[in-house]
């Protein structure tokens, strides 16, 4: 038997309801904040991620699905969406549109990671990006959007962690402090981190090895090394969040796994879903647009892993009742009735009502069993005598009552009944 690749998933019809619910809510909440949808390719030039996400990150070094096409060009299945959105805006000349530009996306992403609960190789993100807004209120708006969405889909027990990781002005001084600290402890670092000490010491803070994690926990903190502008920005964000009642915790250990971040970084953590507890991660990336060849345009956004959202909704006891029962089942007996039943179900569908009839030549008894199994709200049996009189018995399956109705008026009748 051919099986799906490790770390991918099938979303079966009885599971898809919650996905559709999340996607619908994501669109609704994004619209309330003035975000428009953007779609972009599933694969991009490898260079986009190497330059955008950073070639010393785990994502680029270990996790990308990279391939060469028939003409020897190197492409990569998108491991995230931010670099793709930036590329698209530059390429399509959108960087001089009225600011701020607010965009959202619902995409599949690919990372070669060790699969576990809440972590897969193909995964799905709801992400947003805002461009052209440098003020701390923009950061607060993006956080408020994420917070609103998480609450609206019923997730409880979630904590917002924020941090500031500074900017190119304050980084050199911080790097110096980091290099000094890690050089003093370099014998305990993993081989990759020994290399990172030379190339990008900030990445050591994001290493997953327990030994490196232990050393990193006592490393100098970005938050103690901010320049005046970054400190003022961070204070401004805290003020707006405090004033609007959005609760947060300052977590100096958030560094994020991607290189493009500057200043604000944040994560929403849900402890009840196991080790992969970050349901949302994001932050500001004021240098990315320029770095990828565009104008200097600040950016800020987040992405949420949809499988993690579903785990968190389950842990919060959210139940999306599936509403996939037909309103009407028409059971025909005989050829003429089958033809009429086809016409009637189409009329129901035109009126926006989910109706079904027999497509597999079941006996009347088997049809009624099928209607019952599908939890049809109303059933109607039509045979030669009903066709002749133009009337039939409409049975309400909830209380087993019957009423005689005219076949020509069946749609209006059911419409009125289900609205009651
Ligand atoms: P990220 O932290 O790499 O950030 O991913 C965002 C979210 O995607 C994570 O918090 C998690 O919920 C989900 N996620 C990541 N990897 C996996 C996986 N292997 N399996 C399941 N879920 C996963 C970004 O991707 C940034 N582009 C976010 C951003 C947008 N920052 C600014 N704008």
Coordinates of C-alpha atoms and ligand atoms in Angstrom, one line a residue:
X1 CA 0.0 0.0 0.0
X2 CA 1.3 3.4 -0.9
X3 CA 1.3 5.7 2.2
X4 CA 1.4 9.4 2.7
X5 CA 4.9 10.8 3.3
X6 CA 6.0 10.9 7.0
X7 CA 4.9 14.1 8.7
X8 CA 2.1 14.9 6.3
X9 CA -1.6 14.5 7.0
X10 CA -4.9 13.7 5.3
X11 CA -7.8 15.8 6.5
X12 CA -10.8 13.6 6.2
X13 CA -14.4 14.7 5.7
X14 CA -15.3 14.1 9.3
X15 CA -12.3 16.3 10.4
X16 CA -12.5 19.1 7.9
X17 CA -15.3 21.1 9.7
X18 CA -12.9 22.6 12.3
X19 CA -10.5 23.6 9.6
X20 CA -13.2 25.3 7.7
X21 CA -14.4 27.0 10.9
X22 CA -10.8 28.3 11.6
X23 CA -10.3 29.5 8.1
X24 CA -13.7 31.3 8.1
X25 CA -13.0 33.0 11.4
X26 CA -9.5 33.9 10.3
X27 CA -10.9 35.7 7.3
X28 CA -13.6 37.4 9.4
X29 CA -11.2 38.7 12.0
X30 CA -8.6 39.7 9.4
X31 CA -11.3 41.7 7.6
X32 CA -12.3 43.5 10.8
X33 CA -8.7 44.8 11.0
X34 CA -8.6 45.8 7.3
X35 CA -6.4 43.0 6.0
X36 CA -6.7 41.6 2.5
X37 CA -5.8 38.2 1.4
X38 CA -2.6 37.5 -0.6
X39 CA -1.8 34.2 -2.3
X40 CA 1.7 33.3 -3.6
X41 CA 3.5 30.2 -5.0
X42 CA 4.1 27.1 -3.0
X43 CA 7.7 27.0 -4.1
X44 CA 10.1 29.9 -4.5
X45 CA 13.8 30.4 -5.4
X46 CA 15.9 28.9 -2.6
X47 CA 17.8 32.2 -2.4
X48 CA 14.7 34.0 -1.1
X49 CA 14.7 31.9 2.1
X50 CA 18.5 31.8 2.4
X51 CA 18.6 35.6 2.3
X52 CA 15.2 36.3 3.9
X53 CA 15.0 33.7 6.7
X54 CA 18.8 33.6 7.2
X55 CA 21.3 31.0 6.1
X56 CA 22.4 30.3 9.7
X57 CA 18.9 29.4 10.9
X58 CA 17.8 25.8 11.5
X59 CA 15.0 26.3 9.0
X60 CA 17.5 27.1 6.2
X61 CA 20.3 24.8 7.3
X62 CA 18.4 21.7 8.2
X63 CA 14.7 21.9 7.4
X64 CA 14.1 23.0 3.8
X65 CA 12.7 20.9 1.1
X66 CA 15.0 22.0 -1.7
X67 CA 15.1 20.6 -5.2
X68 CA 16.5 21.5 -8.6
X69 CA 14.2 21.6 -11.5
X70 CA 14.9 20.2 -15.0
X71 CA 16.9 23.3 -15.9
X72 CA 19.0 23.1 -12.7
X73 CA 17.4 26.0 -10.9
X74 CA 17.2 25.6 -7.1
X75 CA 13.7 25.9 -5.6
X76 CA 12.4 25.4 -2.1
X77 CA 8.9 24.5 -0.9
X78 CA 8.0 27.5 1.3
X79 CA 9.0 26.9 4.9
X80 CA 7.0 30.1 5.9
X81 CA 5.2 33.0 4.3
X82 CA 6.8 36.3 5.3
X83 CA 9.7 36.2 2.9
X84 CA 7.3 35.2 0.1
X85 CA 4.9 38.1 0.8
X86 CA 7.9 40.6 0.8
X87 CA 9.1 39.1 -2.5
X88 CA 5.7 39.4 -4.0
X89 CA 5.2 43.1 -2.9
X90 CA 8.6 44.0 -4.4
X91 CA 8.0 42.1 -7.6
X92 CA 4.5 43.5 -8.1
X93 CA 5.5 47.1 -7.3
X94 CA 3.2 47.3 -4.3
X95 CA 5.7 49.0 -2.0
X96 CA 4.5 52.5 -2.9
X97 CA 0.8 51.8 -2.3
X98 CA -1.0 53.7 0.5
X99 CA 0.4 52.6 3.8
X100 CA -0.1 50.6 6.0
X101 CA -0.4 47.6 3.7
X102 CA -2.2 44.8 5.6
X103 CA -2.2 41.3 4.2
X104 CA -3.1 37.9 5.4
X105 CA -2.7 34.3 4.1
X106 CA -3.7 30.8 4.8
X107 CA -1.1 28.5 3.4
X108 CA 0.6 25.1 3.7
X109 CA 4.3 25.2 4.6
X110 CA 7.1 22.6 4.6
X111 CA 9.9 21.9 7.0
X112 CA 11.9 18.8 7.5
X113 CA 11.4 18.4 11.2
X114 CA 10.9 15.4 13.4
X115 CA 7.2 14.9 13.4
X116 CA 5.3 14.8 16.8
X117 CA 2.0 16.2 18.2
X118 CA 1.7 19.7 16.8
X119 CA 4.7 19.4 14.6
X120 CA 4.6 18.1 11.0
X121 CA 6.6 18.4 7.8
X122 CA 3.7 19.8 5.9
X123 CA 1.8 22.1 8.1
X124 CA -0.7 25.0 7.8
X125 CA -0.4 28.6 8.8
X126 CA -2.8 31.5 9.2
X127 CA -0.4 34.5 8.9
X128 CA -0.7 38.3 8.7
X129 CA 1.8 40.9 7.6
X130 CA 1.6 44.7 8.0
X131 CA 4.0 47.0 6.1
X132 CA 4.8 50.7 6.4
X133 CA 3.9 51.2 10.0
X134 CA 6.8 51.8 12.4
X135 CA 4.9 53.0 15.5
X136 CA 4.4 50.7 18.5
X137 CA 0.6 51.0 18.0
X138 CA 1.1 48.9 14.8
X139 CA 2.8 46.2 17.0
X140 CA -0.1 46.4 19.4
X141 CA -2.7 46.2 16.6
X142 CA -1.0 43.0 15.2
X143 CA -0.9 41.5 18.7
X144 CA -4.6 42.5 19.3
X145 CA -5.6 40.8 16.0
X146 CA -3.9 37.6 17.1
X147 CA -5.4 37.8 20.5
X148 CA -8.9 38.5 19.2
X149 CA -8.7 35.6 16.8
X150 CA -7.4 33.2 19.4
X151 CA -10.2 34.2 21.8
X152 CA -12.9 34.1 19.1
X153 CA -12.1 30.5 18.2
X154 CA -12.6 29.6 21.9
X155 CA -9.0 28.9 23.0
X156 CA -8.5 29.4 26.7
X157 CA -5.4 29.0 28.8
X158 CA -3.2 30.9 26.5
X159 CA -0.4 33.4 27.5
X160 CA 1.1 36.1 25.4
X161 CA 4.9 36.4 25.8
X162 CA 6.7 39.5 24.4
X163 CA 10.3 40.6 24.1
X164 CA 12.4 43.1 22.2
X165 CA 15.5 41.8 20.4
X166 CA 16.8 45.3 19.4
X167 CA 17.9 46.6 16.0
X168 CA 21.1 46.9 14.0
X169 CA 22.0 49.9 16.2
X170 CA 22.0 48.0 19.5
X171 CA 23.0 44.6 18.1
X172 CA 26.8 45.0 17.8
X173 CA 27.1 45.8 21.5
X174 CA 24.9 42.9 22.4
X175 CA 26.7 40.6 20.0
X176 CA 29.9 41.5 21.8
X177 CA 28.4 40.5 25.1
X178 CA 27.0 37.3 23.7
X179 CA 30.3 36.3 22.0
X180 CA 32.2 36.9 25.2
X181 CA 29.7 34.8 27.3
X182 CA 29.5 31.9 24.8
X183 CA 33.3 31.9 24.2
X184 CA 33.8 31.4 27.9
X185 CA 31.4 28.4 27.7
X186 CA 32.3 27.2 24.2
X187 CA 33.5 23.7 25.3
X188 CA 30.0 22.9 26.3
X189 CA 28.3 24.0 23.0
X190 CA 27.2 21.6 20.3
X191 CA 29.3 21.6 17.1
X192 CA 26.7 23.7 15.2
X193 CA 26.7 26.3 17.9
X194 CA 30.5 26.5 18.0
X195 CA 30.2 27.4 14.3
X196 CA 27.3 29.8 15.1
X197 CA 29.6 31.6 17.6
X198 CA 31.6 32.8 14.6
X199 CA 28.7 33.4 12.2
X200 CA 25.6 34.4 14.2
X201 CA 25.8 34.1 18.0
X202 CA 22.1 35.1 18.4
X203 CA 21.1 31.7 16.9
X204 CA 22.7 29.8 19.8
X205 CA 19.9 31.2 21.9
X206 CA 17.5 29.2 19.7
X207 CA 19.4 25.9 19.7
X208 CA 17.3 22.9 20.7
X209 CA 20.2 20.9 22.2
X210 CA 19.7 20.6 26.0
X211 CA 23.3 21.5 26.8
X212 CA 23.2 24.7 24.6
X213 CA 19.8 25.5 26.1
X214 CA 21.1 25.3 29.6
X215 CA 24.0 27.6 28.8
X216 CA 21.8 30.0 26.9
X217 CA 19.4 30.4 29.8
X218 CA 22.0 32.5 31.6
X219 CA 23.3 34.4 28.6
X220 CA 23.0 38.2 28.4
X221 CA 19.5 39.4 27.5
X222 CA 18.6 41.6 24.5
X223 CA 16.2 43.5 26.7
X224 CA 19.1 44.7 28.9
X225 CA 21.0 45.9 25.9
X226 CA 18.5 48.0 23.9
X227 CA 19.4 51.3 22.4
X228 CA 17.2 54.3 23.4
X229 CA 15.0 54.1 20.3
X230 CA 14.3 50.4 20.8
X231 CA 13.7 50.9 24.5
X232 CA 11.2 53.8 23.7
X233 CA 9.5 51.6 21.1
X234 CA 9.1 48.7 23.6
X235 CA 7.9 51.0 26.3
X236 CA 5.3 52.4 23.9
X237 CA 4.1 48.9 23.0
X238 CA 3.7 48.0 26.7
X239 CA 1.8 51.2 27.4
X240 CA -0.7 50.5 24.6
X241 CA -1.2 46.9 25.6
X242 CA -1.6 47.8 29.3
X243 CA -4.1 50.5 28.4
X244 CA -6.2 48.1 26.3
X245 CA -6.1 45.3 28.9
X246 CA -4.2 42.8 26.7
X247 CA -2.3 40.7 29.3
X248 CA 1.3 39.8 28.5
X249 CA 4.4 38.6 30.1
X250 CA 7.9 39.9 29.2
X251 CA 10.0 36.8 28.2
X252 CA 13.6 37.7 27.6
X253 CA 14.2 34.2 26.2
X254 CA 12.1 34.6 23.1
X255 CA 14.5 35.1 20.2
X256 CA 12.5 33.4 17.4
X257 CA 14.0 30.9 14.9
X258 CA 14.2 33.2 11.9
X259 CA 16.8 35.9 11.3
X260 CA 14.7 38.8 10.0
X261 CA 13.3 40.0 13.3
X262 CA 14.0 43.4 14.9
X263 CA 12.6 44.9 18.0
X264 CA 9.3 43.4 19.1
X265 CA 8.9 39.6 19.0
X266 CA 6.0 37.7 20.6
X267 CA 4.5 34.3 21.0
X268 CA 1.2 33.0 22.2
X269 CA 1.8 29.9 24.3
X270 CA -0.8 27.3 25.2
X271 CA 0.6 24.9 27.9
X272 CA -2.2 22.4 27.6
X273 CA -1.2 21.0 24.2
X274 CA 2.2 19.5 25.0
X275 CA 5.8 20.3 24.0
X276 CA 4.8 22.2 20.8
X277 CA 3.0 24.8 22.7
X278 CA 3.6 27.9 20.6
X279 CA 0.3 28.4 18.7
X280 CA 1.4 31.8 17.3
X281 CA 4.8 33.4 16.7
X282 CA 5.6 36.8 15.2
X283 CA 7.3 40.0 15.4
X284 CA 8.7 43.1 13.7
X285 CA 11.1 42.8 10.7
X286 CA 12.0 46.4 9.7
X287 CA 15.0 45.4 7.6
X288 CA 13.7 42.5 5.6
X289 CA 12.1 44.5 2.7
X290 CA 15.4 46.4 2.0
X291 CA 17.4 43.2 2.5
X292 CA 15.4 41.5 -0.3
X293 CA 15.9 44.4 -2.7
X294 CA 12.9 46.6 -1.9
X295 CA 12.6 50.0 -0.3
X296 CA 13.1 50.6 3.4
X297 CA 9.7 49.7 4.7
X298 CA 9.0 48.4 8.2
X299 CA 7.0 45.2 8.6
X300 CA 5.4 43.3 11.4
X301 CA 3.3 40.1 11.5
X302 CA 2.7 36.7 12.9
X303 CA 1.7 33.2 11.9
X304 CA -0.3 30.5 13.7
X305 CA 0.0 26.8 13.2
X306 CA -3.5 25.5 12.4
X307 CA -2.9 22.0 13.8
X308 CA -1.8 23.6 17.1
X309 CA -4.9 25.8 17.1
X310 CA -7.0 22.7 16.7
X311 CA -5.2 21.0 19.6
X312 CA -5.7 24.1 21.7
X313 CA -9.4 24.3 20.8
X314 CA -9.8 20.6 21.8
X315 CA -8.0 21.2 25.1
X316 CA -10.3 24.2 25.7
X317 CA -13.4 22.0 25.1
X318 CA -14.5 23.8 22.0
X319 CA -17.0 21.7 20.0
X320 CA -17.8 22.7 16.5
X321 CA -21.0 20.8 15.9
X322 CA -20.9 19.3 12.4
X323 CA -24.0 20.5 10.5
X324 CA -23.9 18.2 7.5
X325 CA -27.4 16.6 7.7
X326 CA -29.7 17.0 4.7
X327 CA -32.8 19.0 5.3
X328 CA -34.8 16.9 2.9
X329 CA -34.6 13.4 1.6
X330 CA -36.8 12.5 -1.3
X331 CA -37.5 8.8 -1.7
X332 CA -38.9 8.0 -5.2
X333 CA -40.6 4.7 -6.2
X334 CA -40.5 4.0 -9.9
X335 CA -39.0 5.6 -12.9
X336 CA -41.3 8.6 -13.3
X337 CA -40.9 9.4 -9.6
X338 CA -37.1 9.2 -9.8
X339 CA -37.2 11.8 -12.6
X340 CA -39.5 14.1 -10.6
X341 CA -37.3 13.6 -7.5
X342 CA -34.2 14.7 -9.4
X343 CA -36.1 17.9 -10.5
X344 CA -37.3 18.5 -6.9
X345 CA -33.9 18.1 -5.2
X346 CA -32.4 20.6 -7.7
X347 CA -35.1 23.1 -6.8
X348 CA -34.3 22.7 -3.1
X349 CA -30.6 23.2 -3.9
X350 CA -31.4 26.4 -5.9
X351 CA -33.2 27.6 -2.8
X352 CA -30.1 27.0 -0.7
X353 CA -31.4 23.8 0.9
X354 CA -29.4 20.7 1.2
X355 CA -31.5 17.9 -0.3
X356 CA -30.8 14.4 -1.4
X357 CA -32.5 11.6 -3.3
X358 CA -31.6 8.1 -4.3
X359 CA -28.6 7.7 -6.7
X360 CA -27.8 4.0 -6.1
X361 CA -31.2 2.3 -6.8
X362 CA -32.0 1.4 -3.2
X363 CA -35.3 -0.2 -2.2
X364 CA -37.7 2.1 -0.4
X365 CA -36.8 0.4 2.9
X366 CA -33.1 0.9 2.3
X367 CA -33.7 4.5 1.3
X368 CA -35.4 5.3 4.5
X369 CA -32.6 3.7 6.4
X370 CA -30.1 5.8 4.5
X371 CA -32.1 9.0 5.2
X372 CA -32.1 8.0 8.9
X373 CA -28.4 7.4 8.9
X374 CA -27.8 10.8 7.3
X375 CA -30.1 12.4 9.9
X376 CA -32.3 14.0 7.3
X377 CA -34.7 16.4 8.9
X378 CA -37.6 15.8 6.5
X379 CA -38.4 12.8 4.2
X380 CA -40.9 12.6 1.5
X381 CA -41.9 9.5 -0.5
X382 CA -43.2 9.9 -4.0
X383 CA -44.7 7.2 -6.2
X384 CA -47.2 7.0 -9.0
X385 CA -50.2 8.0 -6.8
X386 CA -48.3 11.1 -5.4
X387 CA -47.4 12.1 -9.0
X388 CA -51.0 11.7 -10.0
X389 CA -52.5 13.7 -7.1
X390 CA -49.6 16.2 -7.0
X391 CA -49.5 15.7 -3.2
X392 CA -47.3 13.8 -0.8
X393 CA -46.7 13.2 2.9
X394 CA -43.8 15.3 4.3
X395 CA -42.5 13.6 7.4
X396 CA -40.7 15.5 10.1
X397 CA -38.1 13.0 11.3
X398 CA -37.6 14.8 14.6
X399 CA -41.1 14.1 15.9
X400 CA -42.4 11.6 13.3
X401 CA -45.3 13.9 12.4
X402 CA -46.6 14.0 8.8
X403 CA -48.4 16.6 6.8
X404 CA -49.8 16.5 3.3
X405 CA -48.2 19.1 1.0
X406 CA -48.5 19.9 -2.6
X407 CA -45.4 18.8 -4.5
X408 CA -45.3 22.1 -6.4
X409 CA -45.0 23.9 -3.1
X410 CA -42.7 21.6 -1.3
X411 CA -39.7 23.9 -1.5
X412 CA -41.6 26.9 0.0
X413 CA -43.1 24.6 2.6
X414 CA -39.7 23.1 3.8
X415 CA -38.1 26.6 3.7
X416 CA -40.8 27.9 6.0
X417 CA -40.6 24.9 8.3
X418 CA -36.8 24.9 8.8
X419 CA -36.9 28.6 9.5
X420 CA -39.4 28.1 12.4
Ligands
LIG1 P1 7.4 30.4 13.0 O1 7.5 30.7 14.5 O2 8.5 29.7 12.3 O3 7.2 31.9 12.4 O4 6.0 29.7 12.7 C1 4.8 30.3 13.1 C2 3.9 29.2 13.7 O5 3.7 28.1 12.8 C3 4.5 28.5 15.0 O6 4.2 29.2 16.1 C4 3.7 27.2 15.0 O7 2.4 27.4 15.5 C5 3.5 26.9 13.5 N1 4.6 25.9 13.0 C6 5.8 26.1 12.7 N2 6.5 25.0 12.4 C7 5.5 24.0 12.5 C8 5.5 22.6 12.2 N3 6.6 22.0 11.8 N4 4.4 21.9 12.4 C9 3.3 22.6 12.8 N5 3.2 23.9 13.0 C10 4.3 24.6 12.9 C11 7.0 32.0 11.0 O8 6.7 31.2 10.2 C12 7.0 33.5 10.7 N6 6.8 33.6 9.2 C13 5.8 34.2 11.4 C14 5.8 35.7 11.1 C15 5.0 36.3 10.2 N7 6.6 36.6 11.6 C16 6.3 37.8 11.1 N8 5.3 37.6 10.2

